Tab-separated table of C-alpha atoms and ligand atoms in Angstrom:
chain	number	residue	atom	x	y	z
A	194	UNK	CA	25.975	24.437	-19.247
A	195	UNK	CA	23.161	25.557	-17.051
A	196	UNK	CA	21.790	22.987	-14.565
A	197	UNK	CA	18.441	24.082	-15.562
A	198	UNK	CA	16.549	26.023	-18.062
A	199	UNK	CA	14.696	29.180	-17.505
A	200	UNK	CA	11.455	27.791	-17.209
A	201	UNK	CA	10.388	24.245	-16.214
A	202	UNK	CA	7.152	23.470	-17.361
A	203	UNK	CA	5.902	19.817	-16.316
A	204	UNK	CA	2.508	17.895	-16.370
A	205	UNK	CA	0.917	18.171	-12.617
A	206	UNK	CA	0.344	14.578	-12.272
A	207	UNK	CA	1.721	11.514	-14.630
A	208	UNK	CA	0.267	8.087	-13.314
A	209	UNK	CA	2.413	5.243	-14.796
A	210	UNK	CA	1.234	1.388	-14.822
A	211	UNK	CA	-0.890	-0.993	-15.957
A	212	UNK	CA	-4.573	-0.788	-16.209
A	213	UNK	CA	-4.233	3.218	-14.758
A	214	UNK	CA	-6.055	4.222	-17.482
A	215	UNK	CA	-9.557	2.771	-16.539
A	216	UNK	CA	-9.150	5.414	-14.000
A	217	UNK	CA	-9.645	8.187	-16.226
A	218	UNK	CA	-12.662	9.531	-15.423
A	219	UNK	CA	-12.470	9.478	-11.990
A	220	UNK	CA	-8.898	11.391	-12.019
A	221	UNK	CA	-10.821	13.692	-14.050
A	222	UNK	CA	-13.574	14.450	-11.869
A	223	UNK	CA	-10.989	16.816	-10.288
A	224	UNK	CA	-11.769	19.183	-13.189
A	225	UNK	CA	-15.493	19.434	-13.543
A	226	UNK	CA	-17.955	17.240	-14.048
A	227	UNK	CA	-18.666	17.389	-18.079
A	228	UNK	CA	-15.869	16.073	-20.082
A	229	UNK	CA	-14.836	15.583	-23.828
A	230	UNK	CA	-12.989	12.533	-24.191
A	231	UNK	CA	-11.336	12.937	-27.789
A	232	UNK	CA	-10.103	9.322	-29.467
A	233	UNK	CA	-8.743	7.818	-32.660
A	234	UNK	CA	-10.435	5.091	-34.628
A	235	UNK	CA	-8.676	1.944	-33.461
A	236	UNK	CA	-9.330	2.133	-29.789
A	237	UNK	CA	-13.043	2.535	-30.157
A	238	UNK	CA	-12.596	-0.723	-32.647
A	239	UNK	CA	-10.595	-2.814	-30.164
A	240	UNK	CA	-13.006	-2.441	-27.865
A	241	UNK	CA	-10.932	-0.471	-25.314
A	242	UNK	CA	-12.405	2.642	-25.057
A	243	UNK	CA	-15.594	1.765	-23.715
A	244	UNK	CA	-14.732	0.070	-20.274
A	245	UNK	CA	-13.220	3.740	-19.617
A	246	UNK	CA	-15.926	5.697	-20.910
A	247	UNK	CA	-18.477	2.808	-18.370
A	248	UNK	CA	-15.996	3.394	-15.699
A	249	UNK	CA	-17.332	6.960	-14.860
A	250	UNK	CA	-18.285	8.227	-11.193
A	251	UNK	CA	-21.997	9.246	-10.627
A	252	UNK	CA	-23.064	12.619	-12.225
A	253	UNK	CA	-20.355	12.881	-14.531
A	254	UNK	CA	-21.416	13.591	-18.311
A	255	UNK	CA	-18.308	12.582	-20.476
A	256	UNK	CA	-19.029	12.885	-24.178
A	257	UNK	CA	-16.394	10.804	-26.762
A	258	UNK	CA	-15.545	12.601	-29.939
A	259	UNK	CA	-13.709	10.532	-33.100
A	260	UNK	CA	-10.646	11.968	-34.592
A	261	UNK	CA	-11.038	9.507	-38.171
A	262	UNK	CA	-8.049	10.991	-40.014
A	263	UNK	CA	-4.266	11.143	-38.836
A	264	UNK	CA	-2.358	13.915	-39.297
A	265	UNK	CA	-4.882	16.741	-37.480
A	266	UNK	CA	-5.659	19.872	-39.456
A	267	UNK	CA	-6.664	23.125	-38.572
A	268	UNK	CA	-10.501	21.982	-39.976
A	269	UNK	CA	-10.288	18.848	-37.126
A	270	UNK	CA	-9.437	21.673	-34.688
A	271	UNK	CA	-12.581	24.138	-35.548
A	272	UNK	CA	-14.871	21.378	-35.770
A	273	UNK	CA	-13.634	19.397	-31.919
A	274	UNK	CA	-13.828	23.013	-30.677
A	275	UNK	CA	-17.959	23.360	-31.596
A	276	UNK	CA	-18.506	20.351	-30.238
A	277	UNK	CA	-16.546	21.113	-26.954
A	278	UNK	CA	-18.148	24.395	-26.390
A	279	UNK	CA	-21.738	22.843	-27.216
A	280	UNK	CA	-20.702	20.179	-24.466
A	281	UNK	CA	-19.722	22.994	-22.016
A	282	UNK	CA	-16.934	21.038	-21.169
A	283	UNK	CA	-15.170	21.537	-18.331
A	284	UNK	CA	-12.067	19.026	-19.094
A	285	UNK	CA	-10.814	17.709	-22.322
A	286	UNK	CA	-8.968	14.238	-22.489
A	287	UNK	CA	-6.840	12.927	-25.467
A	288	UNK	CA	-6.654	9.385	-25.549
A	289	UNK	CA	-4.585	8.250	-28.711
A	290	UNK	CA	-1.629	8.792	-30.666
A	291	UNK	CA	0.223	12.150	-31.308
A	292	UNK	CA	-2.557	13.377	-33.664
A	293	UNK	CA	-5.476	12.720	-31.211
A	294	UNK	CA	-3.346	14.230	-28.221
A	295	UNK	CA	-1.998	17.509	-29.954
A	296	UNK	CA	-5.809	18.450	-31.131
A	297	UNK	CA	-7.606	17.740	-27.710
A	298	UNK	CA	-4.776	20.237	-26.294
A	299	UNK	CA	-5.120	22.339	-28.547
A	300	UNK	CA	-8.649	22.493	-28.325
A	301	UNK	CA	-8.245	22.519	-24.451
A	302	UNK	CA	-5.862	25.651	-24.593
A	303	UNK	CA	-7.980	27.084	-26.996
A	304	UNK	CA	-11.584	26.731	-25.328
A	305	UNK	CA	-11.887	30.088	-24.555
A	306	UNK	CA	-9.834	31.568	-27.866
A	307	UNK	CA	-12.065	33.989	-29.137
A	308	UNK	CA	-10.201	34.304	-32.404
A	309	UNK	CA	-10.626	31.114	-34.646
A	310	UNK	CA	-7.624	28.479	-34.555
A	311	UNK	CA	-5.805	29.580	-37.780
A	312	UNK	CA	-4.876	32.707	-35.889
A	313	UNK	CA	-3.280	31.093	-33.173
A	314	UNK	CA	-1.433	29.120	-35.991
A	315	UNK	CA	-0.387	32.438	-37.225
A	316	UNK	CA	1.587	32.935	-34.009
A	317	UNK	CA	-1.261	34.997	-32.157
A	318	UNK	CA	-0.664	34.524	-28.217
A	319	UNK	CA	-3.398	33.115	-26.412
A	320	UNK	CA	-4.913	35.404	-24.028
A	321	UNK	CA	-7.039	33.422	-21.964
A	322	UNK	CA	-6.302	30.360	-20.126
A	323	UNK	CA	-7.713	27.242	-21.693
A	324	UNK	CA	-9.140	23.734	-20.042
A	325	UNK	CA	-7.591	21.037	-17.913
A	326	UNK	CA	-6.321	18.738	-20.170
A	327	UNK	CA	-5.589	15.405	-19.176
A	328	UNK	CA	-3.364	13.305	-22.134
A	329	UNK	CA	-3.430	9.678	-22.531
A	330	UNK	CA	-0.898	8.233	-24.933
A	331	UNK	CA	-1.788	4.666	-27.001
A	332	UNK	CA	1.311	4.920	-28.136
A	333	UNK	CA	5.572	5.283	-27.739
A	334	UNK	CA	6.428	8.297	-29.530
A	335	UNK	CA	5.933	11.498	-29.635
A	336	UNK	CA	5.952	12.781	-26.315
A	337	UNK	CA	2.999	15.210	-27.128
A	338	UNK	CA	1.746	14.123	-23.644
A	339	UNK	CA	5.274	16.218	-22.083
A	340	UNK	CA	5.218	19.451	-24.188
A	341	UNK	CA	3.363	22.753	-24.366
A	342	UNK	CA	3.227	22.231	-28.380
A	343	UNK	CA	0.019	21.155	-30.769
A	344	UNK	CA	1.307	20.229	-34.306
A	345	UNK	CA	-1.280	21.276	-36.559
A	346	UNK	CA	-1.237	21.465	-40.599
A	347	UNK	CA	-3.089	24.511	-42.340
A	348	UNK	CA	-4.330	22.238	-45.558
A	349	UNK	CA	-4.839	25.446	-47.393
A	350	UNK	CA	-1.423	27.055	-46.990
A	351	UNK	CA	0.155	23.365	-46.793
A	352	UNK	CA	1.731	24.959	-43.115
A	353	UNK	CA	2.461	22.395	-40.457
A	354	UNK	CA	3.180	24.288	-37.457
A	355	UNK	CA	3.124	24.209	-33.258
A	356	UNK	CA	0.941	26.145	-31.753
A	357	UNK	CA	2.625	26.528	-28.530
A	358	UNK	CA	1.816	28.045	-25.105
A	359	UNK	CA	2.973	27.469	-21.344
A	360	UNK	CA	-0.990	26.358	-20.657
A	361	UNK	CA	-1.155	23.900	-22.606
A	362	UNK	CA	0.765	21.449	-20.735
A	363	UNK	CA	-1.295	18.810	-19.838
A	364	UNK	CA	-2.603	19.009	-16.159
A	365	UNK	CA	-2.963	14.771	-15.944
A	366	UNK	CA	-0.942	12.441	-17.766
A	367	UNK	CA	-1.302	8.358	-17.619
A	368	UNK	CA	0.875	6.141	-19.312
A	369	UNK	CA	-0.654	2.673	-19.353
A	370	UNK	CA	1.335	0.211	-21.175
A	371	UNK	CA	-2.054	-1.759	-21.957
A	372	UNK	CA	-3.079	0.638	-24.561
A	373	UNK	CA	-0.298	0.067	-26.827
A	374	UNK	CA	-0.961	-3.777	-27.081
A	375	UNK	CA	-3.113	-3.162	-30.159
A	376	UNK	CA	-0.290	-0.619	-31.716
A	377	UNK	CA	0.615	-1.801	-35.089
A	378	UNK	CA	3.984	-2.584	-35.887
A	379	UNK	CA	4.494	0.225	-38.343
A	380	UNK	CA	3.154	3.144	-36.051
A	381	UNK	CA	5.504	1.169	-33.725
A	382	UNK	CA	8.323	1.480	-35.550
A	383	UNK	CA	7.472	5.037	-36.270
A	384	UNK	CA	6.810	6.303	-33.297
A	385	UNK	CA	10.033	4.725	-31.641
A	386	UNK	CA	12.213	6.637	-34.451
A	387	UNK	CA	10.300	9.748	-33.539
A	388	UNK	CA	11.120	9.197	-30.021
A	389	UNK	CA	14.517	8.411	-30.283
A	390	UNK	CA	15.472	11.265	-32.898
A	391	UNK	CA	13.735	13.526	-29.997
A	392	UNK	CA	15.675	12.023	-27.390
A	393	UNK	CA	19.226	12.495	-29.036
A	394	UNK	CA	17.999	16.200	-30.742
A	395	UNK	CA	17.236	17.422	-27.186
A	396	UNK	CA	20.317	15.895	-25.797
A	397	UNK	CA	22.664	17.315	-28.435
A	398	UNK	CA	20.467	21.037	-28.547
A	399	UNK	CA	22.230	23.931	-28.194
A	400	UNK	CA	19.757	24.744	-25.276
A	401	UNK	CA	20.476	21.766	-23.441
A	402	UNK	CA	21.052	22.046	-19.719
A	403	UNK	CA	22.139	19.295	-17.211
A	404	UNK	CA	17.966	18.028	-16.588
A	405	UNK	CA	17.155	17.869	-20.226
A	406	UNK	CA	20.485	16.145	-20.980
A	407	UNK	CA	19.892	13.284	-17.924
A	408	UNK	CA	16.383	12.602	-19.048
A	409	UNK	CA	17.461	12.781	-22.952
A	410	UNK	CA	20.356	10.334	-22.464
A	411	UNK	CA	17.986	8.354	-19.853
A	412	UNK	CA	15.428	8.544	-22.870
A	413	UNK	CA	18.012	7.181	-25.490
A	414	UNK	CA	19.035	3.996	-23.518
A	415	UNK	CA	15.379	2.957	-23.104
A	416	UNK	CA	14.276	3.543	-26.479
A	417	UNK	CA	17.276	2.199	-27.704
A	418	UNK	CA	17.398	-1.274	-25.896
A	419	UNK	CA	14.054	-2.251	-25.805
A	420	UNK	CA	12.463	-0.605	-29.180
A	421	UNK	CA	13.011	-4.077	-31.137
A	422	UNK	CA	11.524	-5.842	-29.189
A	423	UNK	CA	8.346	-3.942	-28.736
A	424	UNK	CA	8.418	-4.179	-32.723
A	425	UNK	CA	8.915	-7.824	-32.749
A	426	UNK	CA	6.515	-8.161	-30.124
A	427	UNK	CA	9.504	-10.200	-28.372
A	428	UNK	CA	8.855	-8.979	-24.922
A	429	UNK	CA	5.977	-7.583	-22.928
A	430	UNK	CA	7.475	-5.386	-21.023
A	431	UNK	CA	9.652	-3.938	-23.592
A	432	UNK	CA	6.416	-1.583	-24.191
A	433	UNK	CA	6.410	-0.043	-21.311
A	434	UNK	CA	9.586	0.581	-21.359
A	435	UNK	CA	9.573	2.399	-24.819
A	436	UNK	CA	7.103	4.428	-23.265
A	437	UNK	CA	9.137	5.557	-20.439
A	438	UNK	CA	11.689	6.572	-22.533
A	439	UNK	CA	9.228	8.202	-25.209
A	440	UNK	CA	7.854	10.367	-21.990
A	441	UNK	CA	11.377	11.423	-20.719
A	442	UNK	CA	12.460	12.249	-24.146
A	443	UNK	CA	9.091	14.344	-24.261
A	444	UNK	CA	10.018	15.916	-21.133
A	445	UNK	CA	13.901	16.784	-22.121
A	446	UNK	CA	13.073	18.893	-25.490
A	447	UNK	CA	10.428	20.434	-23.958
A	448	UNK	CA	13.345	21.974	-21.939
A	449	UNK	CA	15.943	21.904	-24.720
A	450	UNK	CA	14.219	21.900	-28.244
A	451	UNK	CA	15.223	19.617	-31.089
A	452	UNK	CA	17.506	19.968	-33.915
A	453	UNK	CA	17.273	20.165	-37.953
A	454	UNK	CA	15.631	16.231	-38.525
A	455	UNK	CA	12.617	18.536	-37.036
A	456	UNK	CA	13.324	21.299	-38.869
A	457	UNK	CA	12.918	19.283	-41.948
A	458	UNK	CA	10.708	16.406	-41.061
A	459	UNK	CA	7.640	19.003	-41.358
A	460	UNK	CA	8.152	20.586	-44.580
A	461	UNK	CA	9.193	16.936	-46.074
A	462	UNK	CA	5.709	15.147	-44.464
A	463	UNK	CA	3.215	18.112	-45.476
A	464	UNK	CA	4.422	17.197	-49.430
A	465	UNK	CA	5.220	13.200	-49.741
A	466	UNK	CA	2.443	12.444	-46.943
A	467	UNK	CA	4.714	10.377	-44.807
A	468	UNK	CA	4.207	9.865	-41.116
A	469	UNK	CA	6.436	12.275	-39.062
A	470	UNK	CA	8.402	9.235	-37.456
A	471	UNK	CA	9.187	7.809	-40.413
A	472	UNK	CA	10.395	10.828	-41.865
A	473	UNK	CA	12.655	11.805	-38.656
A	474	UNK	CA	14.029	8.175	-38.765
A	475	UNK	CA	15.400	8.192	-42.239
A	476	UNK	CA	16.992	11.692	-41.742
A	477	UNK	CA	18.196	10.739	-38.667
A	478	UNK	CA	22.066	9.192	-39.617
A	479	UNK	CA	22.619	11.603	-42.105
A	480	UNK	CA	21.816	14.953	-39.441
A	481	UNK	CA	23.881	13.115	-37.432
A	482	UNK	CA	26.368	13.079	-39.692
A	483	UNK	CA	26.453	16.419	-39.977
A	484	UNK	CA	25.963	17.258	-36.522
A	485	UNK	CA	29.135	14.898	-35.520
A	486	UNK	CA	31.467	17.739	-35.561
A	487	UNK	CA	29.339	20.054	-33.011
A	488	UNK	CA	28.413	17.531	-31.332
A	489	UNK	CA	31.930	16.666	-29.507
A	490	UNK	CA	32.293	14.843	-26.521
A	491	UNK	CA	28.103	14.168	-26.657
A	492	UNK	CA	28.647	11.947	-30.085
A	493	UNK	CA	30.620	8.963	-27.251
A	494	UNK	CA	28.203	10.046	-24.428
A	495	UNK	CA	25.116	8.873	-26.456
A	496	UNK	CA	27.024	5.883	-28.146
A	497	UNK	CA	27.837	5.077	-24.451
A	498	UNK	CA	24.043	5.080	-23.904
A	499	UNK	CA	23.283	2.814	-26.765
A	500	UNK	CA	26.013	0.525	-26.325
A	501	UNK	CA	27.348	0.910	-29.535
A	502	UNK	CA	28.591	3.522	-31.898
A	503	UNK	CA	25.918	5.730	-32.781
A	504	UNK	CA	25.695	6.427	-36.252
A	505	UNK	CA	26.060	2.423	-36.647
A	506	UNK	CA	23.266	1.883	-34.351
A	507	UNK	CA	20.737	4.425	-35.754
A	508	UNK	CA	21.808	2.561	-39.168
A	509	UNK	CA	21.207	-1.036	-38.074
A	510	UNK	CA	17.869	-0.185	-36.073
A	511	UNK	CA	16.244	1.612	-38.974
A	512	UNK	CA	17.060	-1.296	-41.070
A	513	UNK	CA	15.810	-3.968	-38.242
A	514	UNK	CA	12.633	-1.675	-38.361
A	515	UNK	CA	12.214	-2.253	-41.643
A	516	UNK	CA	12.199	1.184	-42.507
A	517	UNK	CA	13.735	1.957	-46.154
A	518	UNK	CA	14.098	5.615	-47.224
A	519	UNK	CA	11.044	6.779	-48.922
A	520	UNK	CA	12.986	9.405	-50.880
A	521	UNK	CA	15.259	7.280	-52.657
A	522	UNK	CA	14.935	8.320	-56.500
A	523	UNK	CA	12.456	10.361	-56.241
A	524	UNK	CA	12.585	14.136	-57.886
A	525	UNK	CA	12.727	17.020	-54.941
A	526	UNK	CA	9.166	18.832	-54.829
A	527	UNK	CA	9.829	22.502	-54.268
A	528	UNK	CA	13.665	22.171	-52.843
A	529	UNK	CA	13.711	26.331	-52.514
A	530	UNK	CA	10.754	26.111	-50.326
A	531	UNK	CA	11.408	23.420	-48.518
A	532	UNK	CA	15.230	25.158	-47.582
A	533	UNK	CA	13.546	28.151	-46.627
A	534	UNK	CA	10.911	26.443	-44.527
A	535	UNK	CA	13.645	24.091	-43.011
A	536	UNK	CA	16.180	27.076	-42.046
A	537	UNK	CA	12.967	29.068	-40.503
A	538	UNK	CA	12.343	26.325	-37.861
A	539	UNK	CA	12.369	26.825	-34.361
A	540	UNK	CA	13.418	23.472	-34.425
A	541	UNK	CA	16.686	23.784	-36.236
A	542	UNK	CA	17.856	26.969	-34.610
A	543	UNK	CA	18.288	25.071	-32.032
A	544	UNK	CA	20.488	22.499	-33.940
A	545	UNK	CA	24.333	21.985	-32.140
A	546	UNK	CA	25.402	22.936	-35.630
A	547	UNK	CA	24.411	26.352	-37.309
A	548	UNK	CA	22.272	25.053	-40.397
A	549	UNK	CA	23.067	27.032	-43.661
A	550	UNK	CA	20.989	26.860	-47.144
A	551	UNK	CA	23.592	24.555	-48.299
A	552	UNK	CA	23.706	22.398	-45.183
A	553	UNK	CA	20.003	21.556	-46.294
A	554	UNK	CA	20.612	20.934	-49.629
A	555	UNK	CA	23.322	18.222	-48.320
A	556	UNK	CA	20.797	16.381	-46.629
A	557	UNK	CA	18.490	16.436	-49.450
A	558	UNK	CA	20.930	15.334	-51.754
A	559	UNK	CA	21.971	12.344	-48.837
A	560	UNK	CA	17.815	11.403	-48.548
A	561	UNK	CA	16.798	11.486	-52.536
A	562	UNK	CA	20.348	10.552	-54.393
A	563	UNK	CA	20.043	7.495	-55.721
B	159	LIG	FE1	9.058	14.331	-33.162
């Protein structure tokens, strides 16, 4: 196994600690005077946005843009780009969950791009460098603050996929656990299972290297040890531990890629309109069963990091987080297309076991079987 990947792309600066997000505008001043702060609905509703906007160094001109929906689409990005260009922004900050971060990240990356976002969603290379991007997560799960991809849905074709470019990496990341105080329990569970899945898929990816393994295994241990306490509100320190684990999982999968859970999660999520982390969580135990032989000694290593048998741990955690399968007993919509899209997915191609159509059919049988 290689020690390092062919390329390492990390955020330029990462600040960690309670209250650090209050300095967001002062930190962003180094990127220019004019900024656009992209946020979700709940941040403003809970009164957490205003103090950040008001704590501004003199001479800054910062506008706020609210993303009203959940899963971001190309139409949202079109509107956001128009707003950012109209404001003549020097930098873009995203403060929110994965949807907000992905949208803000894509906006920063495509700010100077000559073509509409759909062209880049279809695979065109990004020609011009974008604006500086600052990422401030308010959920612990997607790891978007640590990656160079932005997942967006084309509502016309229902294709959910990534715009991916090294230039999309955040210049600044602020990990402030106080922002997670109002995170709904459902989001804690779903995002947390997304992070756990990302840690494990990166750790077992066929592109894993020593560095991604160390990051992924630490992420697995932190999330595994603290997610249930965070969900139950049992330990005030748990949010910070899961936020840290989620960031490490993001760094790890940015190097090592993911696996079949992320390959199948997008086609299922688009068709059943379910949160990404929910789909990942309920797919994970079946994928681990499928991959168990191909994982080799990593199954035991992951079990040691979690303090008990890996498969048993995941199944129990899903019960404790109140995450029953939403697919059980449902009809499978567009089965052939789901299989085709899963096989073609960039993540599936990194899965430890080479995935065949029969494997995807087996996974679907386990997920939807009564
Ligand atoms: Fe994910």
